[in-house]
Amino acid sequence: MPADTLMAKPHARPQPLAAPLVALRGIGKRFANVVANESIDLELRAGEVHVLLGENGAGKSTLVALLSGLLQPDAGQIIVDGSPMRILSPGAALALGIGTVFQHVMLSPALTVAENLLLGQGWWRRPARAALDQAVGAIARDFGLNVDLDAVTGELSLGEQQQVEIIRGLLRQTRLLIFDESTSMLTPQGIEELGALMRRLVERGLAIVFITHKLDEARRFGDRITVLRLGRKVGEISSERLEALDDASAHQEIVSLMFETIKATGEAVVGKERKRVAMSGKPLLELRDITVTGQSGSTGIEAISLSVWPGEVLGIAGIDGNGQKLIAEAIAGQRRLDSGKITFGGIAIDNLDVGARRKLGIRYLTDDRLSEGSVAAFAVSANLLLKEIGKEPFWSRGFTRTAVIDVHANAQVKEFDVRTPSIRTPIGKLSGGNIQKALLARELFGDARLVIFSKPTYGLDYNNIVTSRRRIAEVGARGIAVILISTDLEEILALSDRIAVMSRGRIAGILENTGDARLAVGGLMVGGALEHG
Amino acid sequence: MEGLLQVPFLTALLAGAVTAGIPLLLAGLGEQMSEKAGVLNVGIEGMMLGGAYAGFLTAISSGSIWLGFLAGACGGALVAVPMVILCVQRGLNQIVIGIGLTLGLEGLTAILHHVQFSRTYPRLARVETLPIPLLSDIPILGPALFDRHPFVYLAFLLVPALAILYRGTNFGLWLRAAGDRPAALDVTGIDVIATRTVAVIFTGLMAGLGGAFLANVGAGIFVPFMTHGDGFIGVVLAMLARGRAASVLAGAMIFGGCLSLTTAFQIAGVNVPTDVIQMLPFATVMVVLIVFGRQASLPVALGLPYVRGER
Amino acid sequence: MNTGEADGNVIAAVDAPTAEDGSGVIHILLLTVGPIVLALVISGALLLILGVNPLTYYAVVLERGLFTSLGLEQSITRMGPLLLVAAGLIVAFRAGIWNLGVDGQFLLGAVLAAASAPALAHALPPALVLLASAILAAIVGVVWSLLPALLRAYHGVNEIITTLMMTFLGTSLANVLVKLMFLDPATTVPQTRTLPVDDRLPRLFGTTINAGLLIGLLAIVGVQIMMAHTAFGLKLRTVGANPVAAAHAGLPVAWLTVLVFALSAGLIGLAGAVEVLGIQGNVRADWNPAYGLAVIPLVFLARLNGYAAIAFVFLFSVLSIGGESAARRVGVPTFFTLVLIALIMIILATVEYADQRARAGRAS
Ligand SMILES: Nc1ncnc2c1ncn2[C@@H]1O[C@H](COP(=O)(O)OP(=O)(O)OP(=O)(O)O)[C@@H](O)[C@H]1O
Ligand SMILES: [Mg+2]
């Protein structure tokens, strides 16, 4: 990890002596087969950013659901302002001043952004649009919102929806504000803005819970860190201690708390031997001048040309919603081209459907794991083979061979460390990160020649990010061509051989990933012309 | 055939369209609110029958048509109560319960009618109309639209009222959010179950009124199974209307017009088999769908129960 | 909108407890018998109000529907077409397609079978006549579902609307056909020519039950195996549970949708043929047994499981056959069966729901 991101933070820490605003005592929550939370004690104080860390499935979001009135604890007490409270509904939570920015965006796709923000009390009242414009304007000064209030929410990219979700949290009068992985899809700039904003909010006397998988964010924006593992609280680092530790030892301490046995490598990313890909040979994939219209007003892509060689990792950087997803879908065969040509291994594939392209070895790991990547009601084992239905050896003459499928599923679950009660559990019941791992397992199975990764590590915990990135690097090393779409610049820089930057549906530039690529890419992302950093 | 474009034919056609269209309008408007909120209410046929029977029984025993309407509304809402308890609050399958209610009410009203009137079919007197001065003198339109029982005017007024409710109030937003992604509504502190409950009860009220109108004004008698699929047409109207109350009105009048064609043809002296004419409105809808290929944009969560915090 | 993925199949099974201990059988009995008894009690109260002794009425229902060989045979005979309809609906619902056009598909199949069988009787041997009429009926069913299928597959038009429209159209068209095209000139009531009893579907083992039952059983077991144990079934279920994911996985969603409609409507059209060729012998004008409204809730109660559907269809048959006779004997209007069936349906659904909740609670 580059040194500059782990620098000690300059802000002064308030000394919280006051009684906690909200305290959890012995909180427990079980689902059918999982203990999601067990005897958790936590104190949330005004003036503090309290960071929750924990691997995927550790129980962070469950804790959030308990605080926001979506779920009821099976055991323990929630104490607000010194007295025990039962938070029986989201309305009750809001009334207590507890606001939440959810991990999985809780916005109605059919309503416009404004309408989503306006959902409020008083059935007969006119939604107060003018007041909303004003309030959003005020917030946007601190935290940029690059979204049209009149856009239909469902047509926005996930990153844009996350911005709206954050704005909604900020619009409310809250005393405790919870951010559940709210930085996962923001740009580096957006993350900085949100971090600064959190600091300002706690200075104004709010209490903040901040969940993230990025340790540097935890360290820079947080005052206190609590680590969860397997539903239990395994440690807390107080603000004094956090202050006293230097970066390396703080990092070491957090990582060992989170994963106990795993030695912290101090390296969040796989160190990459950058190779010059022999671009003299024929490229495996070639896009020539492809154009795809976006759906109802959203950004389309225009005149995209690029080539990928076997064994090369081509990063596609850019702010979310600039047409990256359309490129992936066009290559995978989920979108028709308006014009242009795609060749793969020397043959034109424009007219092939998704299945035929997969047969040729094209794999696409979508970033929309819930609604596109998986069938929530199906077992993990079925989801692992969703793209292989009917193929030998899992099916023979069209008949399902359950035993073979189970063996495969068990192996995959083990290899990719998917935390699930059983391979028969509906995949929708897993935590976000574990669904992601299952999908990764699915795409890497079989004879892949080109893999498109769309935000492959979003929502993964530190440990899994390391393994996933290592896997991506391995895929490239095996001679498979890789397209890596990510909004995380570190990830792109760490893994790519070349980097294409998308801006407003066009490729703003393609560069070699050399030492000074960071600044050039950053410049291109925000719309500057190709220039040298 | 020359009788077709004459005044008597057109008057009969239009008047018939309104008479046959009002129950469809009410059913469609009622169903629309449920569907917006994410509840597919196929029990509406039963609610109409409940309203028709309660309305007719009350009107004939009290002599008051208005009491009849009131009873009809209550009857429809009463049938909606199990739908609320079982499907909205408990999350049972909406189609199973809806069809169960429809079958049950078909049987129940038929039996009650059998017991009460044992095969005599008492008739209500023709209802008094309230002609609107000047307007009722317009040829063709006048008698069809402006010389009707006041209830008809009220039913028409309901359309703009609902349009305002949907477009201009918070409740309109709640309904759409409840039908699209209920969790998104819930986290803003608004009760999804309460919102859906209101919508389903409203459907019952409207369907009951529609049934009462059918029995008391349209036919003047109660006949078992007399709704004849009107409730299902209401379901379709609501789905085609894309959330707009005015579209339900347009659809209801077109369907009503087709249903009244038989009578109108008889007045014009043209003989067309009833079965053929009955196919008209359905064929029209299919042609419209084929020509415009219009995607009915249904609420995403339609038919799905909402359980807070469930994955 | 989603028809909901049901459990009870191998690899997409919800993680439900499968281990049934000794109390399992009793449990299931309580779950099905309990609601039925409760429904009987409630409707018994209604009967008392009507001035009829409920015990007498129920005795007659049971006797005529179950305990006399004639009644039992009639009940079982009725299962044939109902099972075919159930099979057709299970295919559709599991694939996420709301085929609410049962009556239209059924009636048109029935009318075409009724019209073709007597007409073909001169030209072909009896077995071939039956086969040809049955195939024709299935094809008619498929044709009648084609418009909704294409509209849904290629234009995304909601099939609830289109199948309802087509069923209203089909019901009227069936009447028009009976009255204007296939009218039997020899009778005064408008109906098609009657197929002689000897030319109908063969009887089984010297009973009055005909081969329609076997066709129905074959269809529903076949459908169950297809949906639960084959790749094709899993593809259909994937499309049904999440069409976006299906497209992402490379399944030909539009084509599969059309196939589902064809299969579903074909089976239902065939049901019409089995009803006519095995039971009725002809089609009268305005005849409509409205099987759609009855079978849709049954297959949902069976959680879209074919084997469970057989049991529910049997229950329904006994009640409706018994109820029809009892109405005549005891003087309760036939409509009473409707109330009884509706009550059983609603209570069963409620109890099943409560049981699911209880299980989920116990597991945690
Ligand atoms: N509604 C539910 N039903 C069943 N299991 C659930 C439910 N919600 C959460 N779980 C399970 O509880 C555990 C904790 O999940 P939770 O979402 O709290 O994890 P998390 O720490 O937020 O993980 P991530 O970082 O991946 O978001 C997981 O094993 C998950 O599968
Ligand atoms: Mg989480």
mmCIF file of N, CA and C in Angstrom, chain A residues 432-496:
data_model
loop_
_atom_site.group_PDB
_atom_site.id
_atom_site.type_symbol
_atom_site.label_atom_id
_atom_site.label_comp_id
_atom_site.label_asym_id
_atom_site.label_seq_id
_atom_site.Cartn_x
_atom_site.Cartn_y
_atom_site.Cartn_z
ATOM 1 N N GLY A 432 -23.051 -10.349 1.505
ATOM 2 C CA GLY A 432 -22.673 -9.853 0.188
ATOM 3 C C GLY A 432 -21.340 -10.382 -0.299
ATOM 4 N N GLY A 433 -20.369 -10.371 0.583
ATOM 5 C CA GLY A 433 -19.039 -10.792 0.182
ATOM 6 C C GLY A 433 -18.981 -12.262 -0.194
ATOM 7 N N ASN A 434 -19.761 -13.063 0.490
ATOM 8 C CA ASN A 434 -19.727 -14.492 0.195
ATOM 9 C C ASN A 434 -20.432 -14.833 -1.106
ATOM 10 N N ILE A 435 -21.473 -14.067 -1.439
ATOM 11 C CA ILE A 435 -22.100 -14.246 -2.753
ATOM 12 C C ILE A 435 -21.060 -13.947 -3.833
ATOM 13 N N GLN A 436 -20.311 -12.870 -3.601
ATOM 14 C CA GLN A 436 -19.300 -12.478 -4.568
ATOM 15 C C GLN A 436 -18.279 -13.593 -4.788
ATOM 16 N N LYS A 437 -17.888 -14.230 -3.715
ATOM 17 C CA LYS A 437 -16.897 -15.298 -3.850
ATOM 18 C C LYS A 437 -17.456 -16.458 -4.669
ATOM 19 N N ALA A 438 -18.727 -16.758 -4.437
ATOM 20 C CA ALA A 438 -19.343 -17.854 -5.188
ATOM 21 C C ALA A 438 -19.365 -17.523 -6.681
ATOM 22 N N LEU A 439 -19.674 -16.279 -7.002
ATOM 23 C CA LEU A 439 -19.726 -15.900 -8.415
ATOM 24 C C LEU A 439 -18.346 -15.934 -9.046
ATOM 25 N N LEU A 440 -17.360 -15.534 -8.270
ATOM 26 C CA LEU A 440 -15.980 -15.582 -8.757
ATOM 27 C C LEU A 440 -15.615 -17.029 -9.067
ATOM 28 N N ALA A 441 -15.986 -17.918 -8.168
ATOM 29 C CA ALA A 441 -15.713 -19.338 -8.387
ATOM 30 C C ALA A 441 -16.364 -19.800 -9.687
ATOM 31 N N ARG A 442 -17.581 -19.358 -9.921
ATOM 32 C CA ARG A 442 -18.296 -19.784 -11.112
ATOM 33 C C ARG A 442 -17.602 -19.324 -12.392
ATOM 34 N N GLU A 443 -17.135 -18.092 -12.394
ATOM 35 C CA GLU A 443 -16.559 -17.569 -13.633
ATOM 36 C C GLU A 443 -15.192 -18.157 -13.928
ATOM 37 N N LEU A 444 -14.471 -18.535 -12.894
ATOM 38 C CA LEU A 444 -13.126 -19.047 -13.141
ATOM 39 C C LEU A 444 -13.139 -20.535 -13.453
ATOM 40 N N PHE A 445 -14.310 -21.159 -13.361
ATOM 41 C CA PHE A 445 -14.394 -22.591 -13.604
ATOM 42 C C PHE A 445 -14.331 -22.873 -15.113
ATOM 43 N N GLY A 446 -13.589 -23.899 -15.479
ATOM 44 C CA GLY A 446 -13.574 -24.320 -16.880
ATOM 45 C C GLY A 446 -12.530 -23.600 -17.700
ATOM 46 N N ASP A 447 -12.673 -23.724 -19.017
ATOM 47 C CA ASP A 447 -11.644 -23.193 -19.916
ATOM 48 C C ASP A 447 -11.934 -21.758 -20.313
ATOM 49 N N ALA A 448 -11.469 -20.848 -19.522
ATOM 50 C CA ALA A 448 -11.678 -19.442 -19.829
ATOM 51 C C ALA A 448 -10.529 -18.937 -20.700
ATOM 52 N N ARG A 449 -10.840 -18.082 -21.657
ATOM 53 C CA ARG A 449 -9.771 -17.460 -22.449
ATOM 54 C C ARG A 449 -9.739 -15.956 -22.221
ATOM 55 N N LEU A 450 -10.912 -15.418 -21.873
ATOM 56 C CA LEU A 450 -10.979 -13.992 -21.563
ATOM 57 C C LEU A 450 -11.930 -13.829 -20.387
ATOM 58 N N VAL A 451 -11.486 -13.188 -19.343
ATOM 59 C CA VAL A 451 -12.375 -12.960 -18.208
ATOM 60 C C VAL A 451 -12.541 -11.461 -18.007
ATOM 61 N N ILE A 452 -13.792 -11.028 -17.949
ATOM 62 C CA ILE A 452 -14.059 -9.623 -17.645
ATOM 63 C C ILE A 452 -14.475 -9.557 -16.178
ATOM 64 N N PHE A 453 -13.717 -8.851 -15.392
ATOM 65 C CA PHE A 453 -14.070 -8.680 -13.983
ATOM 66 C C PHE A 453 -14.666 -7.295 -13.801
ATOM 67 N N SER A 454 -15.893 -7.233 -13.312
ATOM 68 C CA SER A 454 -16.474 -5.936 -13.052
ATOM 69 C C SER A 454 -16.493 -5.727 -11.541
ATOM 70 N N LYS A 455 -15.736 -4.781 -11.062
ATOM 71 C CA LYS A 455 -15.612 -4.497 -9.634
ATOM 72 C C LYS A 455 -15.483 -5.780 -8.813
ATOM 73 N N PRO A 456 -14.468 -6.589 -9.089
ATOM 74 C CA PRO A 456 -14.413 -7.941 -8.518
ATOM 75 C C PRO A 456 -14.267 -7.976 -7.002
ATOM 76 N N THR A 457 -13.755 -6.939 -6.403
ATOM 77 C CA THR A 457 -13.531 -7.041 -4.962
ATOM 78 C C THR A 457 -14.431 -6.120 -4.151
ATOM 79 N N TYR A 458 -15.418 -5.528 -4.824
ATOM 80 C CA TYR A 458 -16.284 -4.620 -4.079
ATOM 81 C C TYR A 458 -17.061 -5.404 -3.022
ATOM 82 N N GLY A 459 -16.998 -4.939 -1.811
ATOM 83 C CA GLY A 459 -17.710 -5.614 -0.728
ATOM 84 C C GLY A 459 -16.942 -6.759 -0.099
ATOM 85 N N LEU A 460 -15.743 -7.030 -0.573
ATOM 86 C CA LEU A 460 -14.966 -8.105 0.041
ATOM 87 C C LEU A 460 -14.141 -7.554 1.196
ATOM 88 N N ASP A 461 -13.847 -8.416 2.159
ATOM 89 C CA ASP A 461 -13.011 -7.962 3.251
ATOM 90 C C ASP A 461 -11.542 -8.063 2.850
ATOM 91 N N TYR A 462 -10.727 -7.517 3.678
ATOM 92 C CA TYR A 462 -9.306 -7.404 3.394
ATOM 93 C C TYR A 462 -8.689 -8.713 2.927
ATOM 94 N N ASN A 463 -8.930 -9.745 3.722
ATOM 95 C CA ASN A 463 -8.369 -11.050 3.415
ATOM 96 C C ASN A 463 -8.791 -11.541 2.042
ATOM 97 N N ASN A 464 -10.079 -11.373 1.769
ATOM 98 C CA ASN A 464 -10.605 -11.853 0.500
ATOM 99 C C ASN A 464 -10.170 -10.980 -0.668
ATOM 100 N N ILE A 465 -9.956 -9.716 -0.391
ATOM 101 C CA ILE A 465 -9.447 -8.860 -1.456
ATOM 102 C C ILE A 465 -8.074 -9.363 -1.874
ATOM 103 N N VAL A 466 -7.258 -9.670 -0.894
ATOM 104 C CA VAL A 466 -5.911 -10.148 -1.205
ATOM 105 C C VAL A 466 -5.978 -11.425 -2.042
ATOM 106 N N THR A 467 -6.803 -12.381 -1.582
ATOM 107 C CA THR A 467 -6.883 -13.636 -2.345
ATOM 108 C C THR A 467 -7.474 -13.411 -3.728
ATOM 109 N N SER A 468 -8.514 -12.569 -3.802
ATOM 110 C CA SER A 468 -9.142 -12.350 -5.104
ATOM 111 C C SER A 468 -8.167 -11.698 -6.072
ATOM 112 N N ARG A 469 -7.433 -10.716 -5.584
ATOM 113 C CA ARG A 469 -6.488 -10.050 -6.471
ATOM 114 C C ARG A 469 -5.398 -11.014 -6.903
ATOM 115 N N ARG A 470 -4.998 -11.843 -5.981
ATOM 116 C CA ARG A 470 -3.983 -12.827 -6.358
ATOM 117 C C ARG A 470 -4.522 -13.729 -7.457
ATOM 118 N N ARG A 471 -5.777 -14.099 -7.307
ATOM 119 C CA ARG A 471 -6.383 -14.952 -8.332
ATOM 120 C C ARG A 471 -6.427 -14.272 -9.686
ATOM 121 N N ILE A 472 -6.787 -12.999 -9.677
ATOM 122 C CA ILE A 472 -6.864 -12.278 -10.943
ATOM 123 C C ILE A 472 -5.489 -12.223 -11.590
ATOM 124 N N ALA A 473 -4.489 -11.961 -10.773
ATOM 125 C CA ALA A 473 -3.134 -11.920 -11.308
ATOM 126 C C ALA A 473 -2.745 -13.280 -11.873
ATOM 127 N N GLU A 474 -3.127 -14.333 -11.156
ATOM 128 C CA GLU A 474 -2.824 -15.688 -11.637
ATOM 129 C C GLU A 474 -3.498 -15.977 -12.969
ATOM 130 N N VAL A 475 -4.740 -15.523 -13.071
ATOM 131 C CA VAL A 475 -5.474 -15.748 -14.315
ATOM 132 C C VAL A 475 -4.692 -15.142 -15.467
ATOM 133 N N GLY A 476 -4.232 -13.899 -15.253
ATOM 134 C CA GLY A 476 -3.437 -13.257 -16.298
ATOM 135 C C GLY A 476 -2.168 -14.045 -16.577
ATOM 136 N N ALA A 477 -1.543 -14.526 -15.522
ATOM 137 C CA ALA A 477 -0.278 -15.231 -15.693
ATOM 138 C C ALA A 477 -0.457 -16.545 -16.440
ATOM 139 N N ARG A 478 -1.672 -17.098 -16.371
ATOM 140 C CA ARG A 478 -1.928 -18.363 -17.065
ATOM 141 C C ARG A 478 -2.109 -18.166 -18.575
ATOM 142 N N GLY A 479 -1.983 -16.921 -19.034
ATOM 143 C CA GLY A 479 -2.132 -16.676 -20.463
ATOM 144 C C GLY A 479 -3.556 -16.335 -20.867
ATOM 145 N N ILE A 480 -4.396 -16.149 -19.856
ATOM 146 C CA ILE A 480 -5.770 -15.752 -20.142
ATOM 147 C C ILE A 480 -5.817 -14.229 -20.219
ATOM 148 N N ALA A 481 -6.597 -13.717 -21.150
ATOM 149 C CA ALA A 481 -6.732 -12.267 -21.229
ATOM 150 C C ALA A 481 -7.714 -11.796 -20.168
ATOM 151 N N VAL A 482 -7.399 -10.678 -19.539
ATOM 152 C CA VAL A 482 -8.260 -10.185 -18.468
ATOM 153 C C VAL A 482 -8.647 -8.732 -18.745
ATOM 154 N N ILE A 483 -9.939 -8.441 -18.608
ATOM 155 C CA ILE A 483 -10.363 -7.043 -18.586
ATOM 156 C C ILE A 483 -10.846 -6.780 -17.170
ATOM 157 N N LEU A 484 -10.227 -5.809 -16.538
ATOM 158 C CA LEU A 484 -10.549 -5.527 -15.146
ATOM 159 C C LEU A 484 -11.203 -4.158 -15.064
ATOM 160 N N ILE A 485 -12.506 -4.168 -14.786
ATOM 161 C CA ILE A 485 -13.215 -2.902 -14.649
ATOM 162 C C ILE A 485 -13.291 -2.599 -13.160
ATOM 163 N N SER A 486 -12.847 -1.421 -12.779
ATOM 164 C CA SER A 486 -12.914 -1.107 -11.361
ATOM 165 C C SER A 486 -12.931 0.400 -11.174
ATOM 166 N N THR A 487 -13.596 0.798 -10.087
ATOM 167 C CA THR A 487 -13.570 2.216 -9.759
ATOM 168 C C THR A 487 -12.478 2.478 -8.729
ATOM 169 N N ASP A 488 -11.856 1.389 -8.291
ATOM 170 C CA ASP A 488 -10.811 1.478 -7.288
ATOM 171 C C ASP A 488 -9.465 1.619 -7.984
ATOM 172 N N LEU A 489 -8.938 2.802 -7.960
ATOM 173 C CA LEU A 489 -7.726 3.081 -8.718
ATOM 174 C C LEU A 489 -6.552 2.233 -8.249
ATOM 175 N N GLU A 490 -6.466 1.997 -6.931
ATOM 176 C CA GLU A 490 -5.375 1.170 -6.409
ATOM 177 C C GLU A 490 -5.394 -0.206 -7.057
ATOM 178 N N GLU A 491 -6.607 -0.729 -7.164
ATOM 179 C CA GLU A 491 -6.755 -2.061 -7.725
ATOM 180 C C GLU A 491 -6.279 -2.087 -9.176
ATOM 181 N N ILE A 492 -6.708 -1.085 -9.923
ATOM 182 C CA ILE A 492 -6.324 -1.002 -11.337
ATOM 183 C C ILE A 492 -4.807 -0.894 -11.453
ATOM 184 N N LEU A 493 -4.246 -0.011 -10.671
ATOM 185 C CA LEU A 493 -2.801 0.207 -10.756
ATOM 186 C C LEU A 493 -2.029 -1.034 -10.326
ATOM 187 N N ALA A 494 -2.580 -1.760 -9.366
ATOM 188 C CA ALA A 494 -1.871 -2.918 -8.845
ATOM 189 C C ALA A 494 -1.873 -4.084 -9.810
ATOM 190 N N LEU A 495 -2.910 -4.196 -10.612
ATOM 191 C CA LEU A 495 -3.068 -5.422 -11.397
ATOM 192 C C LEU A 495 -2.877 -5.272 -12.903
ATOM 193 N N SER A 496 -3.024 -4.052 -13.423
ATOM 194 C CA SER A 496 -3.107 -3.928 -14.882
ATOM 195 C C SER A 496 -1.751 -3.826 -15.555
#
